[in-house]
PDB file of C-alpha atoms in Angstrom:
ATOM      1  CA  MET I   1      -0.212   0.602   0.393  1.00 52.00           C
ATOM      2  CA  ARG I   2       2.362   2.274   1.066  1.00 50.00           C
ATOM      3  CA  LYS I   3       4.328   1.473  -2.025  1.00 50.00           C
ATOM      4  CA  ASN I   4       1.195   2.544  -4.141  1.00 53.00           C
ATOM      5  CA  VAL I   5       0.872   5.683  -2.416  1.00 47.00           C
ATOM      6  CA  LYS I   6       4.319   6.856  -3.058  1.00 49.00           C
ATOM      7  CA  SER I   7       3.766   5.614  -7.051  1.00 52.00           C
ATOM      8  CA  VAL I   8       1.148   8.031  -7.517  1.00 44.00           C
ATOM      9  CA  ILE I   9       3.312  10.958  -5.564  1.00 47.00           C
ATOM     10  CA  ALA I  10       5.680  10.782  -7.781  1.00 49.00           C
ATOM     11  CA  GLY I  11       3.299  10.170 -10.396  1.00 50.00           C
ATOM     12  CA  LEU I  12       1.534  13.816  -9.294  1.00 48.00           C
ATOM     13  CA  VAL I  13       4.993  15.235  -8.973  1.00 46.00           C
ATOM     14  CA  ALA I  14       6.000  14.555 -12.881  1.00 45.00           C
ATOM     15  CA  LEU I  15       2.537  15.889 -14.058  1.00 43.00           C
ATOM     16  CA  ASN I  16       3.257  19.301 -11.982  1.00 50.00           C
ATOM     17  CA  ILE I  17       6.824  19.575 -13.594  1.00 43.00           C
ATOM     18  CA  VAL I  18       6.114  19.001 -16.588  1.00 44.00           C
ATOM     19  CA  GLY I  19       3.074  21.395 -16.656  1.00 46.00           C
ATOM     20  CA  CYS I  20       4.991  23.924 -15.834  1.00 44.00           C
ATOM     21  CA  SER I  21       7.603  22.963 -18.573  1.00 43.00           C
ATOM     22  CA  GLN I  22       5.071  23.185 -21.335  1.00 45.00           C
ATOM     23  CA  ALA I  23       3.724  27.126 -21.056  1.00 47.00           C
ATOM     24  CA  PRO I  24       0.664  27.921 -22.983  1.00 52.00           C
ATOM     25  CA  THR I  25       3.081  30.389 -25.529  1.00 68.00           C
ATOM     26  CA  GLU I  26       2.417  33.666 -25.336  1.00 86.00           C
ATOM     27  CA  LYS I  27       0.668  36.072 -27.343  1.00 85.00           C
ATOM     28  CA  VAL I  28       0.121  39.918 -28.372  1.00 85.00           C
ATOM     29  CA  SER I  29      -2.614  41.890 -29.203  1.00 86.00           C
ATOM     30  CA  THR I  30      -1.486  42.813 -33.499  1.00 86.00           C
ATOM     31  CA  SER I  31      -3.938  44.466 -35.714  1.00 89.00           C
ATOM     32  CA  LEU I  32      -3.612  44.355 -40.084  1.00 91.00           C
ATOM     33  CA  SER I  33      -4.312  46.482 -42.689  1.00 91.00           C
ATOM     34  CA  MET I  34      -4.038  46.813 -46.184  1.00 91.00           C
ATOM     35  CA  THR I  35      -3.330  49.539 -48.943  1.00 89.00           C
ATOM     36  CA  GLY I  36      -1.892  50.636 -51.898  1.00 89.00           C
ATOM     37  CA  SER I  37       1.701  53.529 -52.681  1.00 78.00           C
ATOM     38  CA  SER I  38       3.075  54.527 -54.857  1.00 66.00           C
ATOM     39  CA  GLN I  39       6.026  54.703 -52.848  1.00 55.00           C
ATOM     40  CA  ALA I  40       8.529  53.229 -54.825  1.00 50.00           C
ATOM     41  CA  ALA I  41      12.733  52.819 -54.406  1.00 39.00           C
ATOM     42  CA  THR I  42      12.775  55.998 -56.057  1.00 33.00           C
ATOM     43  CA  VAL I  43      10.295  57.870 -54.068  1.00 35.00           C
ATOM     44  CA  ALA I  44      12.202  59.730 -51.120  1.00 33.00           C
ATOM     45  CA  LYS I  45      10.939  59.510 -47.784  1.00 36.00           C
ATOM     46  CA  TYR I  46      13.120  62.239 -44.889  1.00 33.00           C
ATOM     47  CA  LYS I  47      12.199  63.367 -41.263  1.00 36.00           C
ATOM     48  CA  ILE I  48      13.532  66.840 -40.953  1.00 33.00           C
ATOM     49  CA  GLN I  49      17.233  66.642 -39.181  1.00 37.00           C
ATOM     50  CA  HIS I  50      17.050  69.852 -37.025  1.00 39.00           C
ATOM     51  CA  PRO I  51      13.011  70.444 -34.695  1.00 39.00           C
ATOM     52  CA  TRP I  52      13.736  74.161 -35.068  1.00 38.00           C
ATOM     53  CA  MET I  53      13.127  72.867 -39.366  1.00 36.00           C
ATOM     54  CA  SER I  54       9.081  72.111 -37.543  1.00 36.00           C
ATOM     55  CA  LEU I  55       8.637  75.802 -37.595  1.00 38.00           C
ATOM     56  CA  PHE I  56       8.051  76.039 -41.407  1.00 38.00           C
ATOM     57  CA  MET I  57       8.159  72.288 -42.525  1.00 36.00           C
ATOM     58  CA  PRO I  58       5.878  69.438 -40.809  1.00 36.00           C
ATOM     59  CA  SER I  59       8.748  66.646 -38.981  1.00 33.00           C
ATOM     60  CA  ALA I  60       7.723  64.203 -42.272  1.00 33.00           C
ATOM     61  CA  VAL I  61       7.488  64.921 -45.592  1.00 34.00           C
ATOM     62  CA  ALA I  62       6.535  62.629 -48.996  1.00 33.00           C
ATOM     63  CA  LEU I  63       7.848  63.760 -51.946  1.00 33.00           C
ATOM     64  CA  THR I  64       5.415  63.780 -54.788  1.00 37.00           C
ATOM     65  CA  PRO I  65       5.909  60.669 -56.204  1.00 43.00           C
ATOM     66  CA  PRO I  66       7.222  61.646 -60.465  1.00 48.00           C
ATOM     67  CA  ALA I  67       4.484  59.946 -62.713  1.00 64.00           C
ATOM     68  CA  MET I  68       4.606  55.742 -62.851  1.00 89.00           C
ATOM     69  CA  THR I  69       6.040  54.082 -66.268  1.00 93.00           C
ATOM     70  CA  ASP I  70       5.547  50.732 -66.964  1.00 95.00           C
ATOM     71  CA  SER I  71       9.203  48.976 -68.472  1.00 96.00           C
ATOM     72  CA  SER I  72       9.933  50.706 -71.615  1.00 95.00           C
ATOM     73  CA  GLY I  73       9.163  54.792 -69.344  1.00 94.00           C
ATOM     74  CA  ARG I  74       6.035  54.716 -71.132  1.00 94.00           C
ATOM     75  CA  ASN I  75       3.895  56.497 -68.610  1.00 93.00           C
ATOM     76  CA  VAL I  76       1.022  55.190 -66.242  1.00 93.00           C
ATOM     77  CA  THR I  77      -1.710  57.036 -64.623  1.00 92.00           C
ATOM     78  CA  LEU I  78      -4.174  54.525 -62.049  1.00 92.00           C
ATOM     79  CA  ASN I  79      -7.173  56.055 -62.016  1.00 92.00           C
ATOM     80  CA  LYS I  80      -8.955  52.375 -60.165  1.00 93.00           C
ATOM     81  CA  ALA I  81      -7.023  49.869 -58.514  1.00 94.00           C
ATOM     82  CA  TRP I  82      -9.378  47.030 -55.705  1.00 96.00           C
ATOM     83  CA  VAL I  83      -9.131  43.995 -54.658  1.00 96.00           C
ATOM     84  CA  VAL I  84     -11.333  41.437 -52.035  1.00 97.00           C
ATOM     85  CA  ILE I  85      -9.845  39.720 -49.848  1.00 95.00           C
ATOM     86  CA  LYS I  86     -11.999  36.192 -48.301  1.00 94.00           C
ATOM     87  CA  GLU I  87      -9.244  35.657 -45.462  1.00 91.00           C
ATOM     88  CA  ILE I  88      -5.595  36.284 -44.552  1.00 89.00           C
ATOM     89  CA  GLU I  89      -3.391  33.541 -42.864  1.00 85.00           C
ATOM     90  CA  PHE I  90       0.771  33.482 -41.771  1.00 74.00           C
ATOM     91  CA  LYS I  91       2.108  30.948 -39.221  1.00 65.00           C
ATOM     92  CA  PRO I  92       5.091  31.579 -36.808  1.00 60.00           C
ATOM     93  CA  ASN I  93       8.787  30.166 -37.057  1.00 52.00           C
ATOM     94  CA  GLU I  94       8.297  29.689 -40.848  1.00 51.00           C
ATOM     95  CA  THR I  95      11.387  30.315 -43.459  1.00 48.00           C
ATOM     96  CA  GLU I  96      11.409  31.913 -46.053  1.00 46.00           C
ATOM     97  CA  ASP I  97      10.674  29.307 -49.247  1.00 47.00           C
ATOM     98  CA  ALA I  98      10.234  27.054 -46.967  1.00 47.00           C
ATOM     99  CA  ALA I  99       6.781  23.945 -47.668  1.00 47.00           C
ATOM    100  CA  GLU I 100       3.504  24.398 -45.568  1.00 49.00           C
ATOM    101  CA  ILE I 101       4.303  23.490 -41.479  1.00 48.00           C
ATOM    102  CA  ASP I 102       1.239  21.379 -40.092  1.00 46.00           C
ATOM    103  CA  GLY I 103      -0.536  23.155 -36.981  1.00 46.00           C
ATOM    104  CA  ASP I 104      -2.475  25.549 -36.336  1.00 49.00           C
ATOM    105  CA  GLU I 105      -3.046  28.529 -38.866  1.00 63.00           C
ATOM    106  CA  ILE I 106      -3.819  32.314 -37.535  1.00 67.00           C
ATOM    107  CA  LYS I 107      -6.512  33.882 -39.902  1.00 75.00           C
ATOM    108  CA  PHE I 108      -7.898  37.732 -40.685  1.00 87.00           C
ATOM    109  CA  ARG I 109     -11.008  36.279 -41.952  1.00 88.00           C
ATOM    110  CA  GLY I 110     -12.741  38.945 -44.909  1.00 88.00           C
ATOM    111  CA  PRO I 111     -13.774  40.030 -47.657  1.00 93.00           C
ATOM    112  CA  TYR I 112     -12.286  42.795 -47.302  1.00 95.00           C
ATOM    113  CA  VAL I 113     -13.068  44.873 -49.808  1.00 96.00           C
ATOM    114  CA  VAL I 114      -9.807  47.363 -50.659  1.00 95.00           C
ATOM    115  CA  ASP I 115      -9.450  50.330 -52.410  1.00 94.00           C
ATOM    116  CA  LEU I 116      -5.836  50.197 -53.462  1.00 93.00           C
ATOM    117  CA  LEU I 117      -5.817  53.985 -54.267  1.00 91.00           C
ATOM    118  CA  SER I 118      -7.444  54.811 -50.435  1.00 89.00           C
ATOM    119  CA  LEU I 119      -4.968  57.527 -48.572  1.00 84.00           C
ATOM    120  CA  ASN I 120      -6.477  55.184 -45.323  1.00 86.00           C
ATOM    121  CA  PRO I 121      -5.428  51.828 -45.593  1.00 89.00           C
ATOM    122  CA  ALA I 122      -8.588  49.203 -45.228  1.00 92.00           C
ATOM    123  CA  PRO I 123      -8.519  47.954 -41.618  1.00 92.00           C
ATOM    124  CA  PHE I 124      -9.216  43.826 -41.675  1.00 92.00           C
ATOM    125  CA  GLY I 125      -9.402  43.692 -37.051  1.00 90.00           C
ATOM    126  CA  THR I 126      -7.119  42.986 -33.988  1.00 89.00           C
ATOM    127  CA  ALA I 127      -6.065  39.039 -32.944  1.00 85.00           C
ATOM    128  CA  GLU I 128      -3.835  37.942 -30.297  1.00 84.00           C
ATOM    129  CA  LEU I 129      -0.646  35.728 -32.194  1.00 81.00           C
ATOM    130  CA  PRO I 130       1.997  33.891 -30.852  1.00 84.00           C
ATOM    131  CA  THR I 131       4.904  36.129 -30.461  1.00 85.00           C
ATOM    132  CA  GLY I 132       7.710  34.688 -33.025  1.00 83.00           C
ATOM    133  CA  VAL I 133       9.906  36.054 -36.103  1.00 84.00           C
ATOM    134  CA  TYR I 134       6.914  35.940 -39.363  1.00 84.00           C
ATOM    135  CA  ARG I 135       8.428  34.965 -42.628  1.00 83.00           C
ATOM    136  CA  ARG I 136       4.509  34.225 -44.904  1.00 84.00           C
ATOM    137  CA  ILE I 137       1.615  35.764 -44.935  1.00 86.00           C
ATOM    138  CA  LYS I 138      -1.158  34.290 -47.478  1.00 88.00           C
ATOM    139  CA  MET I 139      -4.537  36.056 -48.826  1.00 90.00           C
ATOM    140  CA  LYS I 140      -6.937  34.218 -50.552  1.00 93.00           C
ATOM    141  CA  LEU I 141      -8.593  36.113 -53.169  1.00 96.00           C
ATOM    142  CA  GLU I 142     -12.926  36.407 -52.825  1.00 95.00           C
ATOM    143  CA  LYS I 143     -14.833  36.969 -56.391  1.00 94.00           C
ATOM    144  CA  ASN I 144     -17.998  36.559 -55.789  1.00 92.00           C
ATOM    145  CA  ALA I 145     -18.236  39.231 -52.804  1.00 94.00           C
ATOM    146  CA  THR I 146     -20.994  42.332 -51.933  1.00 95.00           C
ATOM    147  CA  LEU I 147     -19.599  45.373 -52.541  1.00 95.00           C
ATOM    148  CA  PRO I 148     -19.767  48.842 -51.282  1.00 94.00           C
ATOM    149  CA  ALA I 149     -21.872  51.337 -53.108  1.00 96.00           C
ATOM    150  CA  GLU I 150     -17.919  53.243 -53.654  1.00 94.00           C
ATOM    151  CA  ALA I 151     -16.632  50.386 -55.203  1.00 96.00           C
ATOM    152  CA  PRO I 152     -16.750  50.272 -59.060  1.00 96.00           C
ATOM    153  CA  MET I 153     -18.824  47.903 -61.685  1.00 96.00           C
ATOM    154  CA  GLY I 154     -16.664  46.255 -62.760  1.00 96.00           C
ATOM    155  CA  LEU I 155     -15.400  44.589 -59.660  1.00 97.00           C
ATOM    156  CA  SER I 156     -18.399  42.773 -59.336  1.00 96.00           C
ATOM    157  CA  GLY I 157     -17.931  39.109 -60.223  1.00 96.00           C
ATOM    158  CA  ASN I 158     -14.158  39.807 -59.840  1.00 97.00           C
ATOM    159  CA  SER I 159     -11.277  39.920 -57.295  1.00 97.00           C
ATOM    160  CA  ILE I 160      -9.551  42.611 -58.687  1.00 97.00           C
ATOM    161  CA  TYR I 161     -10.030  45.177 -60.826  1.00 98.00           C
ATOM    162  CA  PHE I 162      -7.633  47.397 -62.306  1.00 97.00           C
ATOM    163  CA  GLU I 163      -8.374  50.940 -64.119  1.00 95.00           C
ATOM    164  CA  ALA I 164      -5.062  52.663 -65.652  1.00 94.00           C
ATOM    165  CA  THR I 165      -4.456  54.582 -68.808  1.00 94.00           C
ATOM    166  CA  VAL I 166      -0.991  54.126 -70.518  1.00 95.00           C
ATOM    167  CA  ALA I 167      -0.039  56.958 -73.554  1.00 90.00           C
ATOM    168  CA  GLY I 168      -3.981  57.845 -73.809  1.00 91.00           C
ATOM    169  CA  ASN I 169      -5.308  54.429 -73.966  1.00 96.00           C
ATOM    170  CA  GLN I 170      -7.159  52.500 -71.900  1.00 97.00           C
ATOM    171  CA  ILE I 171      -6.376  50.056 -70.095  1.00 97.00           C
ATOM    172  CA  THR I 172      -8.897  47.886 -67.337  1.00 98.00           C
ATOM    173  CA  TYR I 173      -7.881  44.947 -65.629  1.00 98.00           C
ATOM    174  CA  ALA I 174     -10.469  42.325 -63.849  1.00 98.00           C
ATOM    175  CA  ALA I 175      -9.338  39.191 -62.309  1.00 97.00           C
ATOM    176  CA  ASP I 176     -12.508  36.253 -61.747  1.00 95.00           C
ATOM    177  CA  ASP I 177      -9.095  34.583 -59.541  1.00 94.00           C
ATOM    178  CA  GLY I 178     -10.634  32.762 -56.438  1.00 93.00           C
ATOM    179  CA  THR I 179      -6.827  31.282 -55.554  1.00 92.00           C
ATOM    180  CA  GLU I 180      -4.405  32.290 -52.613  1.00 89.00           C
ATOM    181  CA  PHE I 181      -1.400  34.981 -53.076  1.00 86.00           C
ATOM    182  CA  LYS I 182       1.437  35.232 -50.970  1.00 87.00           C
ATOM    183  CA  ILE I 183       3.774  37.269 -49.787  1.00 85.00           C
ATOM    184  CA  SER I 184       7.309  35.649 -48.560  1.00 80.00           C
ATOM    185  CA  GLY I 185      11.134  36.484 -48.468  1.00 75.00           C
ATOM    186  CA  ALA I 186      13.675  36.838 -46.498  1.00 72.00           C
ATOM    187  CA  GLY I 187      14.390  38.897 -42.860  1.00 74.00           C
ATOM    188  CA  GLY I 188      10.623  38.549 -40.899  1.00 80.00           C
ATOM    189  CA  ILE I 189       8.713  39.991 -38.854  1.00 85.00           C
ATOM    190  CA  ASN I 190       9.683  39.360 -35.375  1.00 85.00           C
ATOM    191  CA  LEU I 191       6.519  39.564 -33.148  1.00 82.00           C
ATOM    192  CA  ASN I 192       6.938  40.213 -30.028  1.00 83.00           C
ATOM    193  CA  ASP I 193       5.105  42.687 -28.742  1.00 84.00           C
ATOM    194  CA  ASN I 194       1.723  44.266 -29.343  1.00 83.00           C
ATOM    195  CA  ALA I 195       2.301  45.689 -33.010  1.00 83.00           C
ATOM    196  CA  ASN I 196       0.378  47.772 -36.976  1.00 86.00           C
ATOM    197  CA  LEU I 197       1.215  45.277 -39.652  1.00 88.00           C
ATOM    198  CA  LEU I 198       0.396  46.613 -42.720  1.00 89.00           C
ATOM    199  CA  VAL I 199       0.034  44.656 -46.471  1.00 90.00           C
ATOM    200  CA  THR I 200       1.305  47.366 -48.560  1.00 90.00           C
ATOM    201  CA  ILE I 201       0.765  47.216 -52.776  1.00 92.00           C
ATOM    202  CA  ARG I 202       3.572  48.569 -54.435  1.00 90.00           C
ATOM    203  CA  LEU I 203       1.175  50.013 -56.914  1.00 92.00           C
ATOM    204  CA  ALA I 204       4.763  52.177 -58.590  1.00 92.00           C
ATOM    205  CA  ASP I 205       6.464  48.926 -59.128  1.00 92.00           C
ATOM    206  CA  LEU I 206       3.972  46.628 -60.414  1.00 95.00           C
ATOM    207  CA  PHE I 207       3.914  48.086 -63.608  1.00 95.00           C
ATOM    208  CA  LYS I 208       7.388  49.162 -63.840  1.00 95.00           C
ATOM    209  CA  MET I 209       8.220  45.645 -64.244  1.00 97.00           C
ATOM    210  CA  ILE I 210       5.891  45.094 -66.664  1.00 97.00           C
ATOM    211  CA  ASP I 211       6.486  45.689 -70.729  1.00 98.00           C
ATOM    212  CA  LEU I 212       2.877  48.238 -71.763  1.00 97.00           C
ATOM    213  CA  SER I 213       4.759  48.819 -75.155  1.00 96.00           C
ATOM    214  CA  GLY I 214       2.521  46.983 -76.820  1.00 94.00           C
ATOM    215  CA  VAL I 215      -0.339  48.905 -75.760  1.00 95.00           C
ATOM    216  CA  SER I 216      -1.970  51.041 -79.016  1.00 94.00           C
ATOM    217  CA  SER I 217      -5.561  51.620 -78.771  1.00 96.00           C
ATOM    218  CA  ASN I 218      -8.120  50.434 -75.258  1.00 97.00           C
ATOM    219  CA  ILE I 219      -7.714  47.127 -74.104  1.00 97.00           C
ATOM    220  CA  THR I 220      -9.536  44.989 -71.964  1.00 97.00           C
ATOM    221  CA  ILE I 221      -7.866  42.094 -70.029  1.00 98.00           C
ATOM    222  CA  THR I 222      -9.081  38.787 -67.913  1.00 97.00           C
ATOM    223  CA  SER I 223      -8.876  35.609 -67.969  1.00 95.00           C
ATOM    224  CA  SER I 224     -10.533  35.380 -71.078  1.00 96.00           C
ATOM    225  CA  SER I 225      -8.858  38.177 -72.891  1.00 97.00           C
ATOM    226  CA  ARG I 226      -5.552  38.122 -71.492  1.00 97.00           C
ATOM    227  CA  GLN I 227      -3.589  39.909 -73.838  1.00 97.00           C
ATOM    228  CA  PRO I 228      -0.228  37.585 -75.138  1.00 97.00           C
ATOM    229  CA  GLY I 229       2.908  39.170 -75.744  1.00 96.00           C
ATOM    230  CA  VAL I 230       6.431  37.744 -75.562  1.00 95.00           C
ATOM    231  CA  ASN I 231       8.824  38.866 -72.817  1.00 96.00           C
ATOM    232  CA  LEU I 232       6.121  41.559 -70.671  1.00 98.00           C
ATOM    233  CA  CYS I 233       7.789  40.539 -67.213  1.00 98.00           C
ATOM    234  CA  PRO I 234      10.177  38.526 -67.508  1.00 97.00           C
ATOM    235  CA  LEU I 235      11.622  40.255 -63.871  1.00 96.00           C
ATOM    236  CA  ILE I 236       8.062  39.099 -62.521  1.00 96.00           C
ATOM    237  CA  ASP I 237       7.741  35.386 -64.693  1.00 96.00           C
ATOM    238  CA  SER I 238       9.665  35.243 -67.061  1.00 96.00           C
ATOM    239  CA  SER I 239       7.764  32.216 -69.439  1.00 97.00           C
ATOM    240  CA  ALA I 240       4.954  34.907 -68.530  1.00 97.00           C
ATOM    241  CA  ALA I 241       3.131  35.157 -72.739  1.00 97.00           C
ATOM    242  CA  ASP I 242       0.314  37.630 -71.635  1.00 97.00           C
ATOM    243  CA  LEU I 243      -0.645  40.809 -69.671  1.00 98.00           C
ATOM    244  CA  TYR I 244      -3.079  39.404 -67.443  1.00 98.00           C
ATOM    245  CA  THR I 245      -0.789  36.884 -65.812  1.00 97.00           C
ATOM    246  CA  CYS I 246       1.892  39.765 -65.815  1.00 97.00           C
ATOM    247  CA  ILE I 247      -0.437  42.302 -63.708  1.00 97.00           C
ATOM    248  CA  ARG I 248      -1.607  39.425 -61.372  1.00 96.00           C
ATOM    249  CA  LYS I 249       1.560  37.544 -60.552  1.00 95.00           C
ATOM    250  CA  GLY I 250       3.442  41.129 -59.976  1.00 95.00           C
ATOM    251  CA  LEU I 251       1.075  42.351 -56.777  1.00 93.00           C
ATOM    252  CA  GLU I 252       2.454  39.512 -55.137  1.00 92.00           C
ATOM    253  CA  LYS I 253       6.185  40.397 -56.796  1.00 92.00           C
ATOM    254  CA  ALA I 254       4.808  44.200 -55.592  1.00 92.00           C
ATOM    255  CA  GLY I 255       3.800  42.663 -52.292  1.00 89.00           C
ATOM    256  CA  LYS I 256       5.165  43.527 -48.839  1.00 87.00           C
ATOM    257  CA  PHE I 257       4.485  42.707 -45.264  1.00 88.00           C
ATOM    258  CA  GLY I 258       6.088  44.419 -42.838  1.00 85.00           C
ATOM    259  CA  LYS I 259       5.952  46.788 -39.155  1.00 85.00           C
ATOM    260  CA  ASP I 260       3.664  50.494 -39.180  1.00 81.00           C
ATOM    261  CA  ASP I 261       5.380  51.988 -36.342  1.00 75.00           C
ATOM    262  CA  ASP I 262       5.550  55.331 -37.152  1.00 73.00           C
ATOM    263  CA  GLY I 263       1.485  54.721 -38.800  1.00 74.00           C
ATOM    264  CA  ASP I 264       2.318  56.685 -41.775  1.00 73.00           C
ATOM    265  CA  HIS I 265       0.396  53.936 -43.892  1.00 74.00           C
ATOM    266  CA  GLU I 266       4.624  52.768 -45.481  1.00 75.00           C
ATOM    267  CA  ILE I 267       6.675  49.898 -44.385  1.00 75.00           C
ATOM    268  CA  GLU I 268      10.006  51.981 -44.406  1.00 67.00           C
ATOM    269  CA  ALA I 269      13.737  51.144 -43.717  1.00 67.00           C
ATOM    270  CA  GLY I 270      14.307  50.130 -40.043  1.00 63.00           C
ATOM    271  CA  GLU I 271      11.187  48.390 -38.987  1.00 69.00           C
ATOM    272  CA  ASP I 272      11.050  44.709 -39.790  1.00 76.00           C
ATOM    273  CA  GLU I 273       9.379  43.323 -43.469  1.00 75.00           C
ATOM    274  CA  VAL I 274       8.631  40.611 -45.149  1.00 76.00           C
ATOM    275  CA  GLU I 275       8.967  41.012 -49.272  1.00 67.00           C
ATOM    276  CA  ASP I 276       9.304  38.313 -51.916  1.00 58.00           C
TER     277      ASP I 276
END
């Protein structure tokens, strides 16, 4: 009897030790939003170095970005740029280009209808996320969402809708895509405290990687009218043979995901980021 009692006590002690060693994962409150940006690598943003200068100028000044151009140097004026995101998911501790890891997935559920030209990012909400380093975010597109009144009619039944003018010619792009696209890459976001995370599509970078020199009239680009061409976007996908693929894949290539520590709706040098 005494031996059995000792065994039970030993077992309880062992369980207690295991329980103590398996402390619950620490979580932090994290907000997530999405925006577009005309900021490119050549667009400067600076902070005033001398406090007395703030009497004449604001403490942070965004320089007027240059006109967007395509890879051939043609001017691009973007008039509408909308995407619809069904859900967002990301996991901690994945490495660049790693295969999927089984386990719980953290998701923001939409759909979220995002005007990439809006001055204010579209908020996706706040979630309690495990601490760790994040190197990949995946977003699933939604083509059948109920749209707000301000959304363009061309977005109905589609997940992506752009209107642009290239050298006086109107381009309309509409994608009825319901697949995922991801942003992953070098570096990572170290979530060790409450944070504001931002997904941004660098629109100037997107068009700078696509050759639109073959556009000589108004065109509509869809999954059934892809507008074929040769060597249209080698920096995005050297095998791409049409503008539909270039723009769709270019969204990933021009995407950035990181912390917006200063709340200026941009991911800048010094702020943790992941980019394709």
